[in-house]
PDB file of C-alpha atoms and ligand atoms in Angstrom:
ATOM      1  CA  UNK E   1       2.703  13.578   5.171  1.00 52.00           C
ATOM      2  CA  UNK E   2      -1.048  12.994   5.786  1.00 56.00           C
ATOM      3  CA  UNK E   3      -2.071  11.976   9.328  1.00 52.00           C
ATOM      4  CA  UNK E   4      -5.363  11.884  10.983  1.00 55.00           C
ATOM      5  CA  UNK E   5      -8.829  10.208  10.505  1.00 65.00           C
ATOM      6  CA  UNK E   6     -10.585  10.176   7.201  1.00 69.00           C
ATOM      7  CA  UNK E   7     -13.672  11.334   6.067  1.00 61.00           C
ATOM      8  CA  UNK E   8     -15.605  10.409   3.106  1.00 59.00           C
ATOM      9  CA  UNK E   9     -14.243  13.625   0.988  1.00 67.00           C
ATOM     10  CA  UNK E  10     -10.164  12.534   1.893  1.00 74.00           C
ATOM     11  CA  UNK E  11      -8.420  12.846  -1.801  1.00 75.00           C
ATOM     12  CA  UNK E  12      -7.502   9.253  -2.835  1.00 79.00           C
ATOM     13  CA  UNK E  13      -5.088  10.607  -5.112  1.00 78.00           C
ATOM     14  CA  UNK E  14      -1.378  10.836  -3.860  1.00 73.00           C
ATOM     15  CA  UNK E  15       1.135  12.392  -6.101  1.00 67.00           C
ATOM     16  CA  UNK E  16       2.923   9.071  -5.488  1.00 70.00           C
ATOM     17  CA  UNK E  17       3.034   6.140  -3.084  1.00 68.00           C
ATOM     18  CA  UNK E  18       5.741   7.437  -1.270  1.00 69.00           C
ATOM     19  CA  UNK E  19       3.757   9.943   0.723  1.00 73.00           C
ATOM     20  CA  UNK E  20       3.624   9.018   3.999  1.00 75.00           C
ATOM     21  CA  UNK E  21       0.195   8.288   4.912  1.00 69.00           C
ATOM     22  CA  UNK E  22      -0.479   7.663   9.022  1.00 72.00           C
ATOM     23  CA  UNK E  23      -3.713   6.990  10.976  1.00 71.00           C
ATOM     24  CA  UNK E  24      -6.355   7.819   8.131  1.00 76.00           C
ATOM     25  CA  UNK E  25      -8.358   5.050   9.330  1.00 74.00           C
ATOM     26  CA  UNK E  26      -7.850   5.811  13.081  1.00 71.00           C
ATOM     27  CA  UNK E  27     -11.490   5.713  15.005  1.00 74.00           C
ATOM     28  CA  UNK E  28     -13.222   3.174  12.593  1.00 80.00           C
ATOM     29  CA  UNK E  29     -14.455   0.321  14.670  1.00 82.00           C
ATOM     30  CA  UNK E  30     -12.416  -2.754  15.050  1.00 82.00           C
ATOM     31  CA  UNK E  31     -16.167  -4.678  14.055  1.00 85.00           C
ATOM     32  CA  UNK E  32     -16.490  -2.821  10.622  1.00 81.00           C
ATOM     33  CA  UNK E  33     -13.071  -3.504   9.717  1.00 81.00           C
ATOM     34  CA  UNK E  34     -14.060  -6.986  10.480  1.00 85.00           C
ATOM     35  CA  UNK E  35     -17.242  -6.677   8.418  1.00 87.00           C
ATOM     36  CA  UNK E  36     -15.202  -4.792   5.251  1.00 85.00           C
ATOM     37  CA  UNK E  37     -12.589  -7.572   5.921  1.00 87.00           C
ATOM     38  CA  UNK E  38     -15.345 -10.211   5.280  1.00 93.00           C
ATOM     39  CA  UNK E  39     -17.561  -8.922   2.732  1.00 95.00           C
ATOM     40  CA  UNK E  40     -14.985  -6.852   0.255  1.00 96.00           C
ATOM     41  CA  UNK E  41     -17.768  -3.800   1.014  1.00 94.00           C
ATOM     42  CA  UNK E  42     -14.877  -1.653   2.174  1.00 93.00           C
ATOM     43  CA  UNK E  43     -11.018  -1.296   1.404  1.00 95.00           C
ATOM     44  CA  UNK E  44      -8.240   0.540   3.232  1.00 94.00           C
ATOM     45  CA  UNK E  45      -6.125   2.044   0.834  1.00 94.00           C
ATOM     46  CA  UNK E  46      -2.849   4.339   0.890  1.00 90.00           C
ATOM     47  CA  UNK E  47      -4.041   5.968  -2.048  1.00 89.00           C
ATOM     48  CA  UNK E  48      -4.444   6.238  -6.108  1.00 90.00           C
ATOM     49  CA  UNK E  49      -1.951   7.249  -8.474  1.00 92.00           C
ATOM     50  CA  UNK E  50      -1.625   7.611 -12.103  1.00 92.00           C
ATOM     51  CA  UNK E  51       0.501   7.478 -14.896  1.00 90.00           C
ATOM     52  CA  UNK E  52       2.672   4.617 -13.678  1.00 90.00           C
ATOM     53  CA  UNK E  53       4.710   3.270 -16.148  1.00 91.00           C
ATOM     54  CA  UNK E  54       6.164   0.131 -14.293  1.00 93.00           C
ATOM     55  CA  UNK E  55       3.021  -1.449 -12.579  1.00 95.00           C
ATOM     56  CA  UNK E  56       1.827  -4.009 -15.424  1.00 96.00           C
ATOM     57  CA  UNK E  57       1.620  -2.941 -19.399  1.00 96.00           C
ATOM     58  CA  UNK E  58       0.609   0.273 -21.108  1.00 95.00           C
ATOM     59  CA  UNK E  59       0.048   3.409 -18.285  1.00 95.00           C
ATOM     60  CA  UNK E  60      -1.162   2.198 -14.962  1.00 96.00           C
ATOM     61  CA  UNK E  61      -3.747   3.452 -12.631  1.00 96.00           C
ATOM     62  CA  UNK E  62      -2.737   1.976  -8.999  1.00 96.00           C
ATOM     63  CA  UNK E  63      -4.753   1.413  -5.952  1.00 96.00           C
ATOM     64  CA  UNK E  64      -2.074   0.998  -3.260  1.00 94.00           C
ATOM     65  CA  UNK E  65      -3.448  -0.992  -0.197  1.00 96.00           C
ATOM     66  CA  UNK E  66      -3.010  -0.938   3.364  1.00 94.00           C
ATOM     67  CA  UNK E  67      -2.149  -3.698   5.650  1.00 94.00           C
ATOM     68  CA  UNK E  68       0.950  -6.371   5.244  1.00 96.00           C
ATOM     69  CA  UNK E  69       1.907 -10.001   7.067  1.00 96.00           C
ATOM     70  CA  UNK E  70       5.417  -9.163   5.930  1.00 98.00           C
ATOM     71  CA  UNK E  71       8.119  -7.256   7.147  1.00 97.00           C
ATOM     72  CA  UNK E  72      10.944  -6.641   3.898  1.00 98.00           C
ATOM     73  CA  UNK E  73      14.093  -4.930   5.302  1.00 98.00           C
ATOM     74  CA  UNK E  74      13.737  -2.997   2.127  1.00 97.00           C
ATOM     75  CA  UNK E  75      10.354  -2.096   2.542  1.00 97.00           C
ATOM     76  CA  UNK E  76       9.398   1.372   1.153  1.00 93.00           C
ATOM     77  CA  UNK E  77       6.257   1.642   2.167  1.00 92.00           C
ATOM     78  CA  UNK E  78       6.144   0.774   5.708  1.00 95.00           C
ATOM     79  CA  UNK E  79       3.285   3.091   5.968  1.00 91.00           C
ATOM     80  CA  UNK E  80       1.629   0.533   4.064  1.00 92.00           C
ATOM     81  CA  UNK E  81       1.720  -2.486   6.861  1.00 94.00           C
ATOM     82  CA  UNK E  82      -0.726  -1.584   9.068  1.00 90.00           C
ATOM     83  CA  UNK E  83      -4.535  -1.260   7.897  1.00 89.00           C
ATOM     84  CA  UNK E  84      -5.395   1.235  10.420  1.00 84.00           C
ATOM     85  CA  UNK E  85      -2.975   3.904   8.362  1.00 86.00           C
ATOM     86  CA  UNK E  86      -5.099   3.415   5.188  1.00 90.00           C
ATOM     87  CA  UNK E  87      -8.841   5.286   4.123  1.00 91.00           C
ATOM     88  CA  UNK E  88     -11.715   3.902   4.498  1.00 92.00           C
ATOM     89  CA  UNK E  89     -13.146   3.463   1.083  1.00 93.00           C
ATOM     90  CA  UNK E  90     -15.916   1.986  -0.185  1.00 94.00           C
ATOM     91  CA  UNK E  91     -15.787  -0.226  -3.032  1.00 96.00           C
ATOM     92  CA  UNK E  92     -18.715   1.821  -4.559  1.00 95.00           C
ATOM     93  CA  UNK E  93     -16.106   5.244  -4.348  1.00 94.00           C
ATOM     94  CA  UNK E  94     -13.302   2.920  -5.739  1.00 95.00           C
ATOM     95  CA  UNK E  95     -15.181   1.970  -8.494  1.00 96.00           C
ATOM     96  CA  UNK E  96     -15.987   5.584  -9.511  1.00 95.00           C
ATOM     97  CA  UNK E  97     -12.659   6.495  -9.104  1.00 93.00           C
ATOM     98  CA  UNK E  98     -11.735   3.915 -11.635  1.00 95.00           C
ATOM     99  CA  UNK E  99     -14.072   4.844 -13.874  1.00 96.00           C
ATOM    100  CA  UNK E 100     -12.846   8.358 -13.863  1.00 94.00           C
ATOM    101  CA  UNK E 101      -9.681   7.100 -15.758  1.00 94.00           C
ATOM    102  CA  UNK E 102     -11.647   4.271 -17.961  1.00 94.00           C
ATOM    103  CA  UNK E 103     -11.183   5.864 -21.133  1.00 94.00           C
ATOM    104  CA  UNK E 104      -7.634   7.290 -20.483  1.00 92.00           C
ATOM    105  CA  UNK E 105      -6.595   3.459 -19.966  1.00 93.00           C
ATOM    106  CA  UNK E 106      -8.170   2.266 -22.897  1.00 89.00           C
ATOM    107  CA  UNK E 107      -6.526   4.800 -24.897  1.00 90.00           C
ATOM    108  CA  UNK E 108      -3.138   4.258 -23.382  1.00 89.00           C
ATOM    109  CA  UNK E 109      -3.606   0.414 -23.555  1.00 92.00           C
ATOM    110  CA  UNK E 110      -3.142   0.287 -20.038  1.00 96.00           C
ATOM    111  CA  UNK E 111      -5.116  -0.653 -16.996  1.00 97.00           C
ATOM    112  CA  UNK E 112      -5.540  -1.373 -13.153  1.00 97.00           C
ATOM    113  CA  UNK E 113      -3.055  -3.022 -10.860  1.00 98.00           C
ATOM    114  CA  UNK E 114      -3.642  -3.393  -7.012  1.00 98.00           C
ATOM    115  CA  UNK E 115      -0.816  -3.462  -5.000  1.00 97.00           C
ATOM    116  CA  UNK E 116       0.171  -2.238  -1.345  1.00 93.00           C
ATOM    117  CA  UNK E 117       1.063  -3.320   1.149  1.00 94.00           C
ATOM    118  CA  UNK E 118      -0.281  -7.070   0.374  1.00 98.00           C
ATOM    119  CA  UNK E 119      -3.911  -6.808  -1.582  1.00 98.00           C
ATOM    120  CA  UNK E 120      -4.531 -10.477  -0.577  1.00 98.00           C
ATOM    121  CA  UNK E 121      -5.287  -8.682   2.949  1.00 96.00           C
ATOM    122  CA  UNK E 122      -7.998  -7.466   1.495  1.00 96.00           C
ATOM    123  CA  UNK E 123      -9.011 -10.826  -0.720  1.00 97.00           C
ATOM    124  CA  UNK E 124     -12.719  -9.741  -0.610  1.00 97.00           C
ATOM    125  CA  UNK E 125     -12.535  -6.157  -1.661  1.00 97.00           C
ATOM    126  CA  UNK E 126      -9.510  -6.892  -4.136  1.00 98.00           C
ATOM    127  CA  UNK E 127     -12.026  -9.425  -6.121  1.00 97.00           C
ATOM    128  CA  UNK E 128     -15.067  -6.987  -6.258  1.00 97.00           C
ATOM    129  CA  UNK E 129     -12.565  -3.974  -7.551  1.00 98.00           C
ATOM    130  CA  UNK E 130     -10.912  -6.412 -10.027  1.00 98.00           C
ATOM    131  CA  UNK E 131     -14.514  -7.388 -10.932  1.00 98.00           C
ATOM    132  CA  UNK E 132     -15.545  -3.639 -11.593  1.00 97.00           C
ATOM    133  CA  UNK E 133     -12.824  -3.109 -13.325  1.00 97.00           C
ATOM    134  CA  UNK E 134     -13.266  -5.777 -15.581  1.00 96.00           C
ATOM    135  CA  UNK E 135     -17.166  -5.176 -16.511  1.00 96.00           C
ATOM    136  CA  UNK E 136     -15.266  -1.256 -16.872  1.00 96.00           C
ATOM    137  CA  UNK E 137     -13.417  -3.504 -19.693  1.00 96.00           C
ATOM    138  CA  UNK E 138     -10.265  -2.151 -17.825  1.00 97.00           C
ATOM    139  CA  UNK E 139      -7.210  -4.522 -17.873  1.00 97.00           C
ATOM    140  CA  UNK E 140      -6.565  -5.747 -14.574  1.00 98.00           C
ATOM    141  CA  UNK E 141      -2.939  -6.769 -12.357  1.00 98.00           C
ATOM    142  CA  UNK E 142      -2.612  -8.026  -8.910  1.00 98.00           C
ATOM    143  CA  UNK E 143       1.114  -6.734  -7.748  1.00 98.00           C
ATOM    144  CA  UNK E 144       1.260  -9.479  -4.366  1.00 98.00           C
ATOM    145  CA  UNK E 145       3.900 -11.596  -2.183  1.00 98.00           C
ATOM    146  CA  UNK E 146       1.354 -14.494  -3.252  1.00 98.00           C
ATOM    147  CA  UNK E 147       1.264 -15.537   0.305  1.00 98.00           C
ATOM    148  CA  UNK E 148      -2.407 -15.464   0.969  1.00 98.00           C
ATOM    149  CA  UNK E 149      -3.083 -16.548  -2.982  1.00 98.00           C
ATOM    150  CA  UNK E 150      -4.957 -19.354  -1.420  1.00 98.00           C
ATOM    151  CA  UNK E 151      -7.327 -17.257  -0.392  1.00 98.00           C
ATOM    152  CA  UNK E 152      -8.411 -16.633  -4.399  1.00 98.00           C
ATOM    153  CA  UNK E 153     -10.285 -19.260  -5.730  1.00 98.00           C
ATOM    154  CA  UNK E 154     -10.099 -20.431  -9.676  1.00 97.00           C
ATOM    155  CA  UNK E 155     -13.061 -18.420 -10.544  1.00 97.00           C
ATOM    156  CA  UNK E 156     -11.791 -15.124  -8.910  1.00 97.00           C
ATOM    157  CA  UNK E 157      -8.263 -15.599 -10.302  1.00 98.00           C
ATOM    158  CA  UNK E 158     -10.045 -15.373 -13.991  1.00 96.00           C
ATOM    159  CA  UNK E 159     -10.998 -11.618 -12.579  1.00 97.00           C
ATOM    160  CA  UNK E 160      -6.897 -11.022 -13.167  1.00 98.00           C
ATOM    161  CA  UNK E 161      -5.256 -10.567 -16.335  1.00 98.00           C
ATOM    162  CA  UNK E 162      -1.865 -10.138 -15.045  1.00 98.00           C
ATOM    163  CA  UNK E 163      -0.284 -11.022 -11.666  1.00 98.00           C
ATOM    164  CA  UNK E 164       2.904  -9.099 -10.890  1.00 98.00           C
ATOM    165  CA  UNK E 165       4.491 -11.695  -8.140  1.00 98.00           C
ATOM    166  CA  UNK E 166       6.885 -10.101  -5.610  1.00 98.00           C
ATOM    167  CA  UNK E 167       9.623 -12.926  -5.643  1.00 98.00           C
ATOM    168  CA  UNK E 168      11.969 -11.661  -2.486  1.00 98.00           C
ATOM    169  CA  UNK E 169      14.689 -14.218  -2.646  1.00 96.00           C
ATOM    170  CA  UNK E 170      14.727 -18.350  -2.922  1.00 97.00           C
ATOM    171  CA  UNK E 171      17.059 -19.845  -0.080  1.00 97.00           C
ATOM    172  CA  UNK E 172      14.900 -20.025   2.901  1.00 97.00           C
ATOM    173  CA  UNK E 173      16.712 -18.972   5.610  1.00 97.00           C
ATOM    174  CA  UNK E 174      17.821 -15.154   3.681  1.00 97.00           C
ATOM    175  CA  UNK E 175      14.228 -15.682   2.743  1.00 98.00           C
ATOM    176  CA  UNK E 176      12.972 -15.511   6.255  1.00 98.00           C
ATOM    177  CA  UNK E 177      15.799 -12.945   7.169  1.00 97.00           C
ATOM    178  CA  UNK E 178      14.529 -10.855   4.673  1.00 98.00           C
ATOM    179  CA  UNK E 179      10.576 -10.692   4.966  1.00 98.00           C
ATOM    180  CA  UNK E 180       9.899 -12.479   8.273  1.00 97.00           C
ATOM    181  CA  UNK E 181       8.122 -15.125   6.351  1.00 97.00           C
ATOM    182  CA  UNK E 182       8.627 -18.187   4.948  1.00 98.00           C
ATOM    183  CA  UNK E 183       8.981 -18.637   0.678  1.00 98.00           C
ATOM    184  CA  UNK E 184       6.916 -21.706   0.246  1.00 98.00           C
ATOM    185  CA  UNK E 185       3.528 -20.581  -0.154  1.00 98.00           C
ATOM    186  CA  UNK E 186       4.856 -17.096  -2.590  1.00 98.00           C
ATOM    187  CA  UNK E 187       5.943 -20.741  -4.687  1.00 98.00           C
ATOM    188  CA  UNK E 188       3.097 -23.017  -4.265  1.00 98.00           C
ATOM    189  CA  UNK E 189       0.834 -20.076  -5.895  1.00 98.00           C
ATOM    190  CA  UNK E 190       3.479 -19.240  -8.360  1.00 98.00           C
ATOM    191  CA  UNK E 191       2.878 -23.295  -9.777  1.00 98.00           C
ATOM    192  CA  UNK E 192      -0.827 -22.548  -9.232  1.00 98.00           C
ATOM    193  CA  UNK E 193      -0.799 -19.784 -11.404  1.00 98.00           C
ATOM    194  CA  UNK E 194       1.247 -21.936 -14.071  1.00 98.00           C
ATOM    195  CA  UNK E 195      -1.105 -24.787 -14.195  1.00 98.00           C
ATOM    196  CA  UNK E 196      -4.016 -22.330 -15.203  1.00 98.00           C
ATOM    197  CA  UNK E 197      -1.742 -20.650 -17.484  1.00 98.00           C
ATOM    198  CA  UNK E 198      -1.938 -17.269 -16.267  1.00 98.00           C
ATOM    199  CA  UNK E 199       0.239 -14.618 -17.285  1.00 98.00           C
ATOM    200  CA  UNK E 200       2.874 -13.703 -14.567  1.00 98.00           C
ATOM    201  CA  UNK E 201       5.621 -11.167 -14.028  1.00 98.00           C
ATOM    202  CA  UNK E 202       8.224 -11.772 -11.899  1.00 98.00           C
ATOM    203  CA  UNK E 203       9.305  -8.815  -9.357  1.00 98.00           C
ATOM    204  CA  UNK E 204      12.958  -9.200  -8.067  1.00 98.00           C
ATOM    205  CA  UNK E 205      14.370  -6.319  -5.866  1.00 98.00           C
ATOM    206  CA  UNK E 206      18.350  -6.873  -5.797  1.00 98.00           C
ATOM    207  CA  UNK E 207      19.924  -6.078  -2.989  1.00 97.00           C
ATOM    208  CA  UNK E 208      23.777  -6.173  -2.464  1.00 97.00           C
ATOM    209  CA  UNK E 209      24.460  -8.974  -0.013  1.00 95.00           C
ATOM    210  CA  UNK E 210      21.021  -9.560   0.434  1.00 96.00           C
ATOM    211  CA  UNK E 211      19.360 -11.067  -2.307  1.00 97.00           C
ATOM    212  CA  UNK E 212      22.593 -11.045  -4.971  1.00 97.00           C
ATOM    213  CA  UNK E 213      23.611 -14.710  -3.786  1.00 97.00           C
ATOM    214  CA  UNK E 214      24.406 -15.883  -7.455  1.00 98.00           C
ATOM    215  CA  UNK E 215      23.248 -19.372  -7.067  1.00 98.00           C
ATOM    216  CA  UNK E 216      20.182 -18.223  -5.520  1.00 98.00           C
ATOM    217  CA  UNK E 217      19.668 -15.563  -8.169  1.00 98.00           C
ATOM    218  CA  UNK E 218      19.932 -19.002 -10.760  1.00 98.00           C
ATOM    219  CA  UNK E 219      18.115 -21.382  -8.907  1.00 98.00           C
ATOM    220  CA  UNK E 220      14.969 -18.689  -8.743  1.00 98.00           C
ATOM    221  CA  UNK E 221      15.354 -18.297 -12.604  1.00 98.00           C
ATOM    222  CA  UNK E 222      15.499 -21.592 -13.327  1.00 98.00           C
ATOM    223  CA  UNK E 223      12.439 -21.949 -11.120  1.00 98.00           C
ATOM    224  CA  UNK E 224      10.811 -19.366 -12.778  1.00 98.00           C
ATOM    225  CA  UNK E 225      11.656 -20.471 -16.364  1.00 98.00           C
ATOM    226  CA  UNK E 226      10.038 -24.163 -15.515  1.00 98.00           C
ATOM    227  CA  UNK E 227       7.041 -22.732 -14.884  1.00 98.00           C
ATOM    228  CA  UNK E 228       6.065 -21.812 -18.466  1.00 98.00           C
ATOM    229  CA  UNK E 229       4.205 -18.942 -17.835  1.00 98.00           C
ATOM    230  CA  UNK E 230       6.014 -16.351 -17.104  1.00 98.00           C
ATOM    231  CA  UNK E 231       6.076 -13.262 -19.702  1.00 98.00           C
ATOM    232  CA  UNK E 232       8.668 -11.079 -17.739  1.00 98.00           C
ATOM    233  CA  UNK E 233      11.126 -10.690 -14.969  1.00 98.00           C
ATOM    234  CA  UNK E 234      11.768  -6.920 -13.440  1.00 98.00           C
ATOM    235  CA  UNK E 235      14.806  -6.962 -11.444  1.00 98.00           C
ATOM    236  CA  UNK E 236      14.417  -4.005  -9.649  1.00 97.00           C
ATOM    237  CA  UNK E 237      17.527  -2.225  -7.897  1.00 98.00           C
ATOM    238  CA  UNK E 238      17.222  -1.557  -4.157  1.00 97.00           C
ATOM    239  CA  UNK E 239      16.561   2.335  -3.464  1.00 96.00           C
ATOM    240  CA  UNK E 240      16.279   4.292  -0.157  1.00 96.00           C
ATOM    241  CA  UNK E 241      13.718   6.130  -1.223  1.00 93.00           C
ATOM    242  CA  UNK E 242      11.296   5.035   1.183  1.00 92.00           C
ATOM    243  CA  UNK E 243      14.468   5.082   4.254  1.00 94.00           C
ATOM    244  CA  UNK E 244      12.569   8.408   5.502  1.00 94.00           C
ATOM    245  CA  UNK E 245       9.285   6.442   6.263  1.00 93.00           C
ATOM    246  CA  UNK E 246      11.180   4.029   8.347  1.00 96.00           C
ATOM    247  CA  UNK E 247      12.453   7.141  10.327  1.00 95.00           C
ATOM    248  CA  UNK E 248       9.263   9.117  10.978  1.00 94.00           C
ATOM    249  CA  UNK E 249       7.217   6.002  11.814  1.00 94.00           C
ATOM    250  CA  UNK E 250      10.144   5.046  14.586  1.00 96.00           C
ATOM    251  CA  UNK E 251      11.231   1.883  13.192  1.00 97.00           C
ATOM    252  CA  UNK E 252      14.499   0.431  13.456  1.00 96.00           C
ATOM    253  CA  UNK E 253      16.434   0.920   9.425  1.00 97.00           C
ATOM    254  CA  UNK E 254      18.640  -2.448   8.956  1.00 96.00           C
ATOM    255  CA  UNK E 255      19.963  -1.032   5.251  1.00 97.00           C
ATOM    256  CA  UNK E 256      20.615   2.293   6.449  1.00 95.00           C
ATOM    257  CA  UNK E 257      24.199   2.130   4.788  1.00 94.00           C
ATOM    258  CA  UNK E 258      22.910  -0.417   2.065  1.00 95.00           C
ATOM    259  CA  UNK E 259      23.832   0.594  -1.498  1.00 96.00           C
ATOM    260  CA  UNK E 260      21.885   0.494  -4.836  1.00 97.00           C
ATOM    261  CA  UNK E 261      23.763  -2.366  -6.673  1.00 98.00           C
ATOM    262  CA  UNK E 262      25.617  -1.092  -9.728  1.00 98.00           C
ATOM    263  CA  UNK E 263      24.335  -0.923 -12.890  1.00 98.00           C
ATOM    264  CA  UNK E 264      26.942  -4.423 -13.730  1.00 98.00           C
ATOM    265  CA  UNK E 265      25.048  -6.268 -10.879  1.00 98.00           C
ATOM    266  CA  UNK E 266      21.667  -5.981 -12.032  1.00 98.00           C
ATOM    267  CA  UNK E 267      22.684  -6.489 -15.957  1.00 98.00           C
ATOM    268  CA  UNK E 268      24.179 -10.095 -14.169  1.00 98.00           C
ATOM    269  CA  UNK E 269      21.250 -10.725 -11.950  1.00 98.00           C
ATOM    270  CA  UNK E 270      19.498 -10.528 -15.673  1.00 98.00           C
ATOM    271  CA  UNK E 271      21.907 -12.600 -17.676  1.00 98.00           C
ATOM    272  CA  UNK E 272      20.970 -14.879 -15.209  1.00 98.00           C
ATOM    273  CA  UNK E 273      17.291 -14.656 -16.205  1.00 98.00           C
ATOM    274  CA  UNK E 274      17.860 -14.286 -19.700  1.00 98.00           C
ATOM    275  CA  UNK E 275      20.176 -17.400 -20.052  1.00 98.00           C
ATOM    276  CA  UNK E 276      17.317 -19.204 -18.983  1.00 98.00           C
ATOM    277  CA  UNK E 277      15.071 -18.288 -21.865  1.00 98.00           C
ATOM    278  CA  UNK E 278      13.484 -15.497 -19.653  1.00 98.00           C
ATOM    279  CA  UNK E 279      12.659 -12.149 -20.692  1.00 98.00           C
ATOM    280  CA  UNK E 280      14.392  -9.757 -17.719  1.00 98.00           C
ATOM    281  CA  UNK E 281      14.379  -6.380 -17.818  1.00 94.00           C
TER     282      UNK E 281
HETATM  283  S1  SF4 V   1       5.622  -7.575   1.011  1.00 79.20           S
HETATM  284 FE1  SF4 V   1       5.776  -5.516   0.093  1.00 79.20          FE
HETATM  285  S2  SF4 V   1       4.560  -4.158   1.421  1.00 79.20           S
HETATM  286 FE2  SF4 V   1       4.930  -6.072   2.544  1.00 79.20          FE
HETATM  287  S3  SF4 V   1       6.748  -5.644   3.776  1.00 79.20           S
HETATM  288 FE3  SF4 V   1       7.434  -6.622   1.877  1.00 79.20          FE
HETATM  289  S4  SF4 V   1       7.908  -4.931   0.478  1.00 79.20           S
HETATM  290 FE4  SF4 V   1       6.657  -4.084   2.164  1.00 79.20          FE
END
């Protein structure tokens, strides 16, 4: 666990992004997180890590964000949803710290995905790192709810490659249960993204009684298959590996006694895909 205010030498590396990470941006003043908020100058961020396997194509180098609008009953990184918890970085030390991996990536045809927390917090830093990255000639993924995609305009979506969307359910009301927010704008930029024909991954944690609703499960994958643009759907079993966070940080734990779904639930969650034309994995 690391806890306490940054400083400009505070590793960015975490072994993984389920360290718990508390406070590291305690004392900086409300106004400059205003001013990094506006200008993208300065990011909070839970931390780097490598070698991720899962995060877009190819070996991943992630940048894990602070700060989130939602609240998943699954979350694992609750650590994540408040900026305040994250270090103070500036995109000039995120850049470098991308560059240290630039060749690695290229080698390993892999690249950079943002993710958190929700990056779209953070619109204005997330477009200047996905800009670095790109004139690093470093592949680049956004991993977001899409809820604040909006906020991206046409010219700073071409910064992306690859956007992994977090799709947490499609009936409204389990939708709302489940995040504390409503599905229709996570949609309305999942139709944006199809019109300009950008690659998309679809990110589906399954949840036993959650999000397993079968005609639910169909009507998202039908959805998704109408768009035309997406490459891939990860259905992604619930864990409890982040259920410790939940405990240290005081909050209350709905899925305490919540299961992983079997390995015959998520192969039908996706047939469900896959009978759609999909590619689920
Ligand atoms: S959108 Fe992601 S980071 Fe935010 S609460 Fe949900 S799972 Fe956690």
């Amino acid at each position: 666990m690391s806890e306490g205010a940054a400083g400009p030498d505070t590793p960015l590396a975490a072994g993984s992004p389920f360290e718990l990470r508390t406070n590291l941006g305690k004392g900086v003043p409300e106004t400059d997180v205003r001013a990094a908020l506006a200008t993208g100058d300065m990011g909070f961020l839970h931390s780097f890590t490598t070698g991720s396997a899962v995060d877009g194509p190819g070996v991943r180098v992630v940048a894990w964000t602070s700060g989130c609008m939602w609240r998943c009953l699954y979350c694992h990184n609750p650590d994540t949803w408040t900026m305040g918890n994250g270090i103070p970085v500036t995109i000039a030390r995120a850049t470098e710290e991308l560059r240290k991996y630039r060749q690695g990536l290229k080698a390993m045809s892999g690249g950079f995905t943002l993710s958190g927390g929700e990056p779209l917090m953070q619109h204005r830093f997330a477009v200047k790192l996905f800009a670095a990255a790109r004139r690093m000639g470093i592949h680049t993924a956004l991993d977001t709810n899409g809820y604040y995609g909006d906020r991206l305009s046409d010219g700073e979506l071409e910064t992306i490659d690859l956007v992994l969307l977090d799709v947490k359910g499609w009936d409204e009301a389990r939708h709302r249960r489940l995040t504390g927010m409503e599905i229709g704008p996570t949609l309305e930029f999942a139709r944006r993204l199809a019109a300009r024909k950008k690659p998309v991954w679809i990110r589906f944690v399954l949840v036993p009684e959650l999000t397993d609703d079968p005609q639910d499960v169909a009507s998202l994958a039908s959805f998704a298959a109408g768009l035309g643009n997406v490459e891939r759907v990860d259905v992604l079993p619930f864990h409890q590996m982040g259920r410790f966070k939940w405990k240290e940080l005081g909050l209350k734990y709905e899925l305490g006694d919540a299961r992983p779904p079997s390995a015959e639930a998520v192969e039908r969650a996706c047939a469900a895909f896959r009978e759609e034309g999909l590619n689920a994995v």
